[in-house]
Amino acid sequence: MNAKQLWISVAAVVLSAVVTAGFTGAIQIPWDGDSQPASAVGGPSKIHFNGVLTDPATGNPLNGFFGMTFRFFTTETEGTALWSETQDSVRVNKGVFNVFLGASTPFPALLFEQAPLFLEIQVGSDLPMTPRQEMARVPAAFFADRADHANNSDNSTHANNSDRSTNSDRSDRSTNSDNSDRAGVANDLDCTGCVSAGELGTVGPVVAGQVLFFDGTSLVWKTMYLPNHTILVSPIGTPVQNGVVLLNALAGITAASDVNPYLIKIEPGVYEIMPPDVLQMKRAVDIEGSGEGVTHIVGTGVKEVVRGVDGAELRFLSVENTGNGSATSTAVAIANYGTSPRLTHVTARASNAGTVYAILNQGPIPSNPRPIMTDVTAVAFQGTSQVIAIRNVWSSPIMNDVTAQASDGGMVIAVENVDSKPEMTDVTAEASNGSTQTIGVRNVAGAPVMNRVTARATSGGDNAAVLNVSGAAVTIDGLVALAEGTTASASAVGVETHDSATVTIHGSSITATSVQDNYAAILNDTGLITVDTSELIATTGTIVKGSLGSTTRIGASLMSGGPVGPPGTVTCAGVHDETYTFFTGPACP
């Protein structure tokens, strides 16, 4: 008999016993082991299985560790078990459990060739649950069971042994078969749509584990490998139950390494993480959703939803922390503590807490981790204290095609770099509605590099598109900065520098506007700012100097708006104003 790929469908049921269990979903059984062909052994070595365990008296999901016994029968009732395995300590969290059948007791040969096949489950010393669940199987392809059986397909006719051949009205088929060089195997079949052994033999030599594959022109034998390091996570019920399935799937991976990586593939759905849990990633285990708009990992009442790790990637999904509303709490969607994960096509949202961070990348010194963020959207809002979309502290991420949006809090910052050296390329940082400060990008010490960054600060108290403090050494190329003050008391500054920070700006556009005369394209207080081939636009003053210790140098740029304000030193070289009046320098417009 040919080996077949098996699928098990587990119907949605609630089984009655001292405890009850419900099982949902369709589970493909992969052949376990390193690159083991699908049909080489005639069946799987392990089956990944999950279910929901409830108290029959109340219907409430159970928690704790339970002994479970699993058995396979060919009958729905009574009979002798063909296989049995007891797992002494199965973790059940909010009713949900995950097990690998076959983990300790191997399946007998050809077990999954039996039909029908029923699974019986027993929890502890309780009676087995009834009814047993039938495992439905679906053939997926034609598999060669063994190479020496390839010509003896079930669909072939054996002329010497088959009554059908002997009794056939077309007896010449028997005669021809007897003379065949294929040792009595018929080269043709008396049925429509059948493929004879002879025809299969003309395709080419067959190796164990191969499948018959149509490449668009002809039939060819190919080796087929089923995934054995990919864990599929599907929604089974409520968001909380789905979240437990996800946590258990990750916890069940214990052999991952850089040379033995795994993938958790999450189907569309909402997966909720509840206190005290957190989705702690593992090295060499990537987590992949089905798209940012359809796979959602949500945290309710937790500090962090996901924690990253070195050597792993989070991709194609969204992570959200909805907070708990407390002014003393912190809500973080993704936290990377001293780690350098990869975030790709990820949307992170956080809200509704005292301190809100969508993404937090944090040290410690001197490790200076370096996460890689590509096509990432970070959104933070509704915080009573700090609201920061992306915060980098003693961490120097590589940020490409990143959007950071922060709004509605006390101090609102789209991107904050503290003692960090991030590389920001094609980044959009937008901040709005901060009651005290609203800042697009805030650089505190460190040495950030900003290439093609768009920074906006609007509708807050004090608005700064880019703020540099505490001796930060910042390199800026291709910046588009806009600061807008929308109230009578609001200030607006395009690029603001304090505390001996050093800033170099090239090829940028810096604009500041306000309903009052309280704004400037550049404000320099005890810092050094060098600007070339850029445009500075502001009505009150293109440059405002905060102290005698500040130095500003402008070359080959447009300075449109008000005059340069005192004190400090400003040197211009080859600049022009909005009327194209040219100033060779050192005086400025």
XYZ file of C-alpha atoms in Angstrom:
589
model
C 0.000 0.000 0.000
C 1.307 3.464 -0.816
C 2.274 5.755 2.056
C 0.036 8.796 2.204
C 0.327 12.271 3.690
C -2.260 12.564 6.461
C -4.408 15.420 7.649
C -6.304 15.279 10.893
C -9.491 17.286 11.287
C -10.586 17.708 14.881
C -14.214 18.754 15.187
C -15.313 21.542 17.518
C -16.798 19.640 20.446
C -17.095 19.719 24.226
C -16.533 16.338 25.822
C -18.265 15.455 29.063
C -16.328 14.064 31.999
C -15.090 15.337 35.340
C -13.270 17.823 33.156
C -14.199 18.663 29.597
C -12.101 19.468 26.575
C -12.858 21.180 23.308
C -10.706 20.809 20.224
C -10.854 22.910 17.098
C -9.003 23.337 13.827
C -7.474 21.298 11.051
C -4.007 19.989 11.801
C -1.544 18.829 9.157
C 0.805 16.210 10.487
C 4.383 17.005 9.423
C 7.054 14.340 9.476
C 9.406 15.347 12.248
C 13.177 15.252 12.038
C 15.850 17.054 10.093
C 14.844 17.205 6.408
C 13.048 13.863 6.599
C 11.102 13.059 3.418
C 7.344 13.054 3.868
C 6.805 9.461 2.897
C 10.067 7.834 3.882
C 8.635 6.329 7.034
C 4.985 5.972 6.115
C 3.757 8.312 8.860
C 4.603 11.148 11.221
C 6.792 10.758 14.277
C 4.974 13.497 16.224
C 1.626 15.271 16.064
C 1.221 18.824 17.390
C -2.149 18.900 19.171
C -3.962 21.539 21.240
C -7.261 21.779 23.039
C -9.286 23.609 25.678
C -9.849 22.034 29.097
C -12.849 23.206 31.127
C -14.627 22.385 34.375
C -17.890 20.581 33.425
C -19.696 21.957 36.456
C -19.054 25.625 35.682
C -17.738 25.697 32.142
C -14.776 27.750 33.363
C -11.347 27.132 31.793
C -8.902 25.263 34.032
C -5.370 26.219 35.029
C -2.492 24.123 36.313
C -0.672 20.928 35.398
C -2.577 17.745 34.547
C -1.647 14.198 33.651
C -3.146 13.224 30.290
C -3.299 9.914 28.433
C -3.910 9.745 24.688
C -4.914 6.538 22.835
C -5.698 5.611 19.237
C -8.410 3.022 18.406
C -9.997 1.759 15.212
C -13.406 1.695 16.898
C -15.518 4.492 18.342
C -16.243 2.448 21.493
C -14.485 -0.438 23.241
C -11.752 -2.223 21.304
C -8.022 -2.455 21.932
C -5.795 0.624 21.776
C -3.286 0.533 18.941
C -1.135 3.155 20.656
C -1.134 4.854 24.054
C 0.955 7.596 25.634
C 0.774 9.271 29.040
C 2.154 12.770 29.579
C 2.402 13.361 33.312
C 2.531 17.160 33.502
C 0.707 19.038 30.760
C 0.544 22.792 31.359
C -2.970 24.193 31.061
C -3.258 27.981 30.983
C -6.707 29.551 30.861
C -7.981 26.228 29.603
C -5.616 25.936 26.658
C -2.981 23.215 26.354
C -0.502 22.107 23.687
C 1.094 18.682 23.418
C 3.157 16.669 20.961
C 1.656 13.217 20.568
C 4.403 10.687 20.039
C 6.886 12.680 22.108
C 7.675 9.770 24.440
C 6.016 6.725 22.858
C 6.687 6.235 19.129
C 3.753 5.511 16.855
C 3.593 1.924 15.532
C 4.420 1.394 11.890
C 1.437 1.938 9.591
C -0.710 3.250 12.450
C -2.003 6.039 10.263
C -2.882 3.628 7.482
C -5.752 2.424 9.692
C -9.208 3.716 8.842
C -11.184 4.803 10.669
C -8.925 6.003 13.510
C -10.273 7.453 16.778
C -8.457 9.472 19.461
C -9.352 8.914 23.120
C -8.311 11.389 25.824
C -8.162 10.736 29.559
C -7.277 13.352 32.183
C -5.620 12.019 35.310
C -7.542 9.153 36.903
C -10.879 10.297 35.497
C -12.741 8.115 33.075
C -11.786 8.550 29.416
C -13.761 11.285 27.691
C -16.507 10.272 25.330
C -17.119 10.135 22.494
C -13.740 9.404 20.962
C -12.835 11.803 18.184
C -12.438 10.426 14.681
C -9.290 11.504 12.894
C -10.219 12.248 9.297
C -7.464 11.841 6.735
C -7.141 13.260 3.266
C -4.648 12.002 0.672
C -2.470 14.881 -0.472
C -0.325 13.302 -3.173
C 0.823 10.042 -4.711
C 3.757 8.855 -2.588
C 6.158 6.083 -3.398
C 6.090 3.865 -0.314
C 9.265 2.035 -1.252
C 11.292 2.256 -4.397
C 10.924 -1.451 -5.126
C 7.143 -1.097 -4.921
C 6.875 1.717 -7.425
C 5.916 -0.609 -10.239
C 3.444 -2.425 -7.985
C 1.055 0.515 -7.575
C -2.340 -0.210 -6.007
C -3.865 0.961 -9.266
C -1.923 -1.568 -11.379
C -3.259 -4.910 -12.488
C -1.185 -8.024 -11.730
C -2.002 -10.338 -14.579
C -0.680 -13.493 -12.956
C -2.529 -12.964 -9.674
C -5.582 -10.870 -10.433
C -8.970 -12.439 -10.995
C -9.836 -9.310 -12.935
C -7.108 -10.106 -15.485
C -7.973 -13.778 -15.675
C -11.698 -13.138 -16.111
C -11.337 -10.173 -18.393
C -13.140 -10.367 -21.706
C -9.952 -8.975 -23.221
C -7.771 -11.974 -22.367
C -4.994 -10.710 -24.588
C -4.087 -8.399 -21.735
C -3.144 -11.408 -19.618
C -1.116 -12.912 -22.401
C 0.660 -9.663 -23.069
C 1.289 -9.242 -19.369
C 2.849 -12.699 -19.108
C 5.297 -11.750 -21.835
C 6.078 -8.423 -20.325
C 9.593 -7.721 -19.168
C 8.033 -6.124 -16.088
C 7.723 -9.432 -14.269
C 4.006 -9.898 -14.627
C 2.883 -6.300 -14.037
C 0.367 -5.108 -16.622
C 1.521 -2.237 -18.826
C -2.006 -0.978 -19.368
C -5.234 -0.847 -17.372
C -8.771 -1.457 -18.438
C -10.140 1.717 -16.809
C -10.536 5.373 -17.663
C -8.029 7.769 -16.131
C -5.808 5.094 -14.582
C -2.029 5.258 -14.747
C -0.299 1.945 -15.199
C 2.885 0.806 -13.533
C 4.475 0.679 -16.945
C 3.645 4.303 -17.573
C 4.997 5.276 -14.157
C 8.172 3.409 -14.911
C 8.787 5.450 -18.022
C 8.924 8.633 -15.932
C 12.280 7.671 -14.501
C 13.884 5.818 -11.601
C 12.091 6.230 -8.271
C 13.733 6.915 -4.921
C 12.005 6.324 -1.594
C 10.244 9.437 -0.398
C 9.543 10.893 -3.820
C 6.200 12.108 -5.151
C 4.841 12.210 -8.663
C 4.813 15.862 -9.703
C 3.478 17.548 -12.855
C 5.829 20.373 -13.849
C 3.508 21.836 -16.482
C 4.829 19.640 -19.285
C 5.295 16.135 -17.996
C 5.236 13.932 -14.903
C 8.456 13.765 -12.904
C 9.466 12.174 -9.611
C 10.570 14.695 -6.989
C 11.548 14.521 -3.351
C 9.021 16.335 -1.182
C 9.926 17.634 2.250
C 7.283 18.711 4.710
C 8.063 21.478 7.209
C 9.259 20.186 10.531
C 10.525 23.439 12.053
C 7.444 25.527 11.278
C 4.746 25.726 13.950
C 1.365 26.965 12.714
C -0.666 28.884 15.294
C -4.369 29.307 14.585
C -7.150 31.029 16.538
C -9.212 28.486 18.484
C -11.690 30.650 20.393
C -11.541 33.895 22.357
C -8.586 36.300 21.985
C -7.337 35.213 25.425
C -7.447 31.522 24.456
C -5.691 32.349 21.194
C -2.986 34.146 23.151
C -2.396 31.115 25.348
C -2.025 28.919 22.265
C 0.629 31.324 20.964
C 2.498 31.361 24.286
C 2.382 27.571 24.533
C 3.610 27.132 20.968
C 6.646 29.266 21.750
C 7.239 27.511 25.079
C 7.144 24.146 23.326
C 10.191 24.964 21.197
C 13.218 23.872 23.194
C 15.774 22.820 20.576
C 16.133 26.020 18.531
C 19.630 27.266 17.765
C 21.429 29.289 15.118
C 21.980 26.082 13.133
C 18.535 24.687 13.970
C 16.126 27.631 13.542
C 12.352 27.542 13.917
C 9.449 29.617 12.628
C 6.131 30.308 14.328
C 3.588 31.208 11.660
C 0.496 32.965 13.054
C -2.752 32.898 11.143
C -5.092 35.943 11.012
C -6.770 36.660 14.326
C -6.456 38.448 17.659
C -4.083 36.906 20.221
C -4.408 38.535 23.643
C -1.656 38.456 26.272
C -2.894 38.836 29.861
C -0.973 39.508 33.105
C 1.432 38.190 34.221
C 2.420 36.829 30.811
C 4.608 38.443 28.167
C 5.530 37.109 24.737
C 9.253 36.619 25.342
C 10.876 35.794 22.006
C 13.516 33.080 21.732
C 16.763 33.109 19.826
C 16.545 31.377 16.434
C 12.734 31.406 16.549
C 11.209 33.903 14.126
C 7.593 34.947 14.639
C 5.674 35.747 11.476
C 2.095 36.927 11.165
C -0.146 36.947 8.116
C -0.043 40.736 7.706
C -0.067 43.831 9.890
C -3.776 44.333 9.248
C -4.945 40.809 10.101
C -2.632 39.323 12.761
C -2.879 41.230 16.037
C -1.037 40.482 19.279
C -2.741 42.555 21.970
C -1.777 43.143 25.587
C -4.329 44.192 28.211
C -3.098 45.382 31.593
C 0.497 44.270 30.934
C 3.625 46.428 31.004
C 5.076 44.906 27.821
C 3.392 42.738 25.218
C 6.459 41.460 23.334
C 10.106 41.293 24.397
C 12.680 40.894 21.664
C 15.823 38.801 21.665
C 19.053 38.563 19.687
C 18.998 36.373 16.609
C 15.249 36.425 15.940
C 12.826 38.389 13.788
C 9.289 39.655 14.371
C 7.470 40.361 11.109
C 4.186 40.898 9.284
C 1.949 41.565 12.276
C 0.796 44.250 14.708
C 1.413 44.499 18.448
C -0.731 46.690 20.690
C -0.713 47.532 24.398
C -4.029 49.065 25.417
C -2.791 50.057 28.902
C -4.812 50.075 32.100
C -5.567 53.794 32.461
C -3.456 54.314 35.591
C -1.384 57.500 35.758
C 1.425 55.558 37.456
C 1.543 52.681 34.960
C 3.683 52.086 31.867
C 2.424 50.603 28.604
C 4.947 49.279 26.058
C 4.029 47.358 22.923
C 7.518 46.024 22.053
C 10.469 46.159 24.459
C 14.033 45.200 23.544
C 16.184 45.184 26.680
C 19.825 44.868 25.713
C 18.866 42.891 22.601
C 19.064 43.372 18.845
C 16.075 41.700 17.188
C 14.847 42.409 13.670
C 11.467 44.085 13.284
C 10.112 43.951 9.738
C 6.704 45.131 8.545
C 5.520 45.553 12.121
C 2.984 48.016 13.517
C 3.348 48.770 17.243
C 0.732 50.745 19.212
C 0.577 51.729 22.850
C -1.846 53.938 24.767
C -3.797 54.692 27.911
C -1.174 54.798 30.680
C 0.969 57.249 32.597
C 4.025 56.527 30.433
C 3.466 55.203 26.922
C 6.093 53.764 24.560
C 5.164 51.969 21.355
C 8.737 50.620 20.953
C 11.423 50.760 23.658
C 15.031 49.880 22.773
C 17.142 50.059 25.907
C 20.805 49.313 26.786
C 22.445 48.566 29.106
C 25.769 50.395 28.861
C 28.181 49.482 27.336
C 26.531 46.735 25.265
C 24.851 49.305 22.983
C 22.528 46.840 21.230
C 21.558 47.433 17.602
C 18.015 46.356 16.646
C 17.151 46.477 12.948
C 13.819 48.141 12.184
C 12.530 48.043 8.608
C 9.080 49.147 7.413
C 7.944 49.731 10.977
C 5.092 51.945 12.193
C 5.069 52.996 15.851
C 2.093 54.859 17.333
C 1.839 56.121 20.930
C -1.003 58.212 22.362
C -3.019 59.084 25.455
C -0.478 59.253 28.253
C -0.651 61.504 31.288
C 3.140 61.888 31.480
C 5.431 60.814 28.623
C 4.139 59.650 25.254
C 6.986 58.450 23.004
C 6.504 56.394 19.859
C 10.110 55.092 19.669
C 12.548 55.495 22.555
C 16.199 54.472 22.165
C 18.237 54.517 25.393
C 21.855 53.252 25.171
C 20.683 51.469 22.054
C 21.579 52.291 18.456
C 19.013 50.819 16.086
C 19.209 50.846 12.318
C 15.916 52.429 11.269
C 14.818 52.246 7.627
C 11.390 53.298 6.325
C 10.031 53.916 9.801
C 7.032 56.027 10.796
C 6.741 57.224 14.395
C 3.645 59.072 15.591
C 3.029 60.383 19.112
C 0.145 62.491 20.405
C -1.946 63.559 23.371
C 0.126 63.596 26.529
C 2.284 65.745 28.766
C 5.641 65.487 26.972
C 5.015 64.077 23.494
C 7.985 62.843 21.401
C 7.896 60.852 18.176
C 11.523 59.564 18.385
C 13.864 60.002 21.363
C 17.546 59.023 21.261
C 19.310 59.022 24.636
C 23.058 58.252 24.686
C 22.520 56.431 21.417
C 23.924 56.292 17.906
C 20.960 55.358 15.730
C 21.087 55.404 11.949
C 17.778 56.917 10.826
C 17.019 56.716 7.095
C 13.688 57.601 5.495
C 12.090 58.134 8.874
C 8.957 60.186 9.531
C 8.604 61.490 13.094
C 5.358 63.300 13.915
C 4.381 64.667 17.317
C 1.279 66.627 18.291
C -0.749 67.873 21.244
C 1.819 67.751 24.021
C 0.642 69.922 26.879
C 4.204 70.804 27.947
C 6.492 69.846 25.043
C 5.894 68.484 21.561
C 9.013 67.210 19.791
C 9.509 65.349 16.520
C 13.033 64.020 17.249
C 14.833 64.549 20.563
C 18.564 63.774 20.738
C 20.069 63.606 24.227
C 23.864 63.144 24.051
C 24.977 60.350 21.747
C 25.707 60.701 18.019
C 22.587 60.129 15.901
C 22.752 60.127 12.092
C 19.610 61.409 10.376
C 19.229 60.872 6.619
C 16.073 61.963 4.804
C 14.124 62.416 8.013
C 10.816 64.270 8.130
C 10.210 65.750 11.586
C 7.038 67.600 12.579
C 5.899 69.108 15.871
C 2.469 70.718 15.937
C -0.349 71.884 18.191
C 1.557 71.627 21.456
C 2.826 74.003 24.108
C 6.483 74.268 23.065
C 6.985 72.740 19.604
C 10.375 71.674 18.255
C 10.770 69.566 15.139
C 14.300 68.530 16.230
C 15.702 69.176 19.719
C 19.369 68.463 20.548
C 20.644 68.642 24.151
C 23.367 67.424 26.527
C 26.260 67.555 24.104
C 24.648 65.494 21.359
C 26.699 65.294 18.144
C 24.126 65.077 15.379
C 24.643 64.681 11.616
C 21.638 65.642 9.474
C 21.210 65.281 5.709
C 17.996 65.881 3.788
C 15.897 66.898 6.787
C 12.394 68.271 6.281
C 11.490 69.975 9.562
C 8.249 71.767 10.402
C 7.268 73.258 13.737
C 3.834 74.864 14.181
C 2.496 76.743 17.169
C -1.286 76.954 17.039
C -2.022 78.875 20.258
C -1.081 82.352 21.457
C 1.429 81.031 23.995
C 2.923 78.279 21.849
C 6.497 78.510 20.600
C 7.742 76.840 17.431
C 11.356 76.055 16.489
C 12.562 73.990 13.545
C 15.926 72.863 14.994
C 16.744 73.712 18.606
C 20.106 73.147 20.302
C 21.176 73.432 23.963
C 23.915 72.298 26.312
C 26.888 72.423 23.930
C 25.339 70.109 21.371
C 26.974 70.017 17.923
C 24.768 69.782 14.848
C 25.722 69.598 11.163
C 22.891 70.147 8.678
C 23.122 69.606 4.911
C 20.545 69.852 2.125
C 17.603 70.429 4.433
C 14.393 72.466 4.664
C 13.568 73.908 8.085
C 10.358 75.867 8.675
C 8.702 77.318 11.766
C 5.327 79.064 11.985
C 3.088 80.288 14.795
C 0.028 82.415 15.388
C 2.274 84.641 17.507
C 5.791 85.994 16.947
C 7.415 83.262 18.978
C 9.201 81.023 16.524
C 12.423 80.531 14.573
C 13.883 78.166 12.048
C 16.932 77.625 14.289
C 17.425 78.327 17.981
C 20.988 77.909 19.202
C 21.730 78.118 22.910
C 25.354 77.260 23.824
C 25.749 74.931 20.872
C 27.505 74.766 17.505
C 25.320 74.538 14.392
C 26.669 74.349 10.841
C 24.207 74.634 7.936
C 24.857 74.450 4.181
C 22.760 74.156 1.001
C 19.543 74.375 2.975
C 16.549 76.671 3.432
C 15.579 78.331 6.700
C 12.094 79.834 6.756
C 10.520 81.766 9.630
C 8.947 85.215 9.950
C 10.077 86.208 13.440
C 13.691 85.183 12.988
C 15.521 82.728 10.824
C 18.081 82.216 13.593
C 17.714 82.993 17.295
C 20.808 82.823 19.492
C 20.235 81.975 23.085
C 23.563 82.950 24.650
C 26.985 84.414 23.961
C 28.398 80.897 23.896
C 26.506 79.843 20.782
C 28.060 79.658 17.316
C 26.061 79.294 14.094
C 27.486 79.065 10.561
C 25.310 79.273 7.448
C 26.613 78.698 3.919
C 25.015 78.590 0.450
C 21.498 78.638 1.847
C 18.189 80.497 1.709
C 17.330 82.543 4.799
C 13.718 83.653 4.422
C 11.910 85.708 7.054
C 13.009 87.720 10.033
C 16.496 88.817 10.992
C 19.156 86.976 12.939
C 18.640 87.608 16.618
C 21.287 88.333 19.295
C 23.473 87.385 21.127
C 26.108 84.824 20.117
C 28.051 84.481 16.887
C 26.456 83.907 13.485
C 28.557 83.752 10.342
C 26.993 83.649 6.861
C 28.815 82.812 3.620
C 27.121 83.065 0.243
C 23.498 83.122 1.414
C 20.401 84.860 0.030
C 17.051 85.993 1.380
C 13.522 85.487 0.028
C 14.044 88.300 -2.526
C 17.272 86.665 -3.732
C 19.402 89.440 -2.292
C 22.842 87.889 -2.024
C 25.051 88.198 1.052
C 28.634 87.182 0.653
C 29.161 87.338 4.410
C 30.148 87.304 7.118
C 26.988 89.400 7.696
C 23.624 87.656 7.389
C 20.264 88.869 6.035
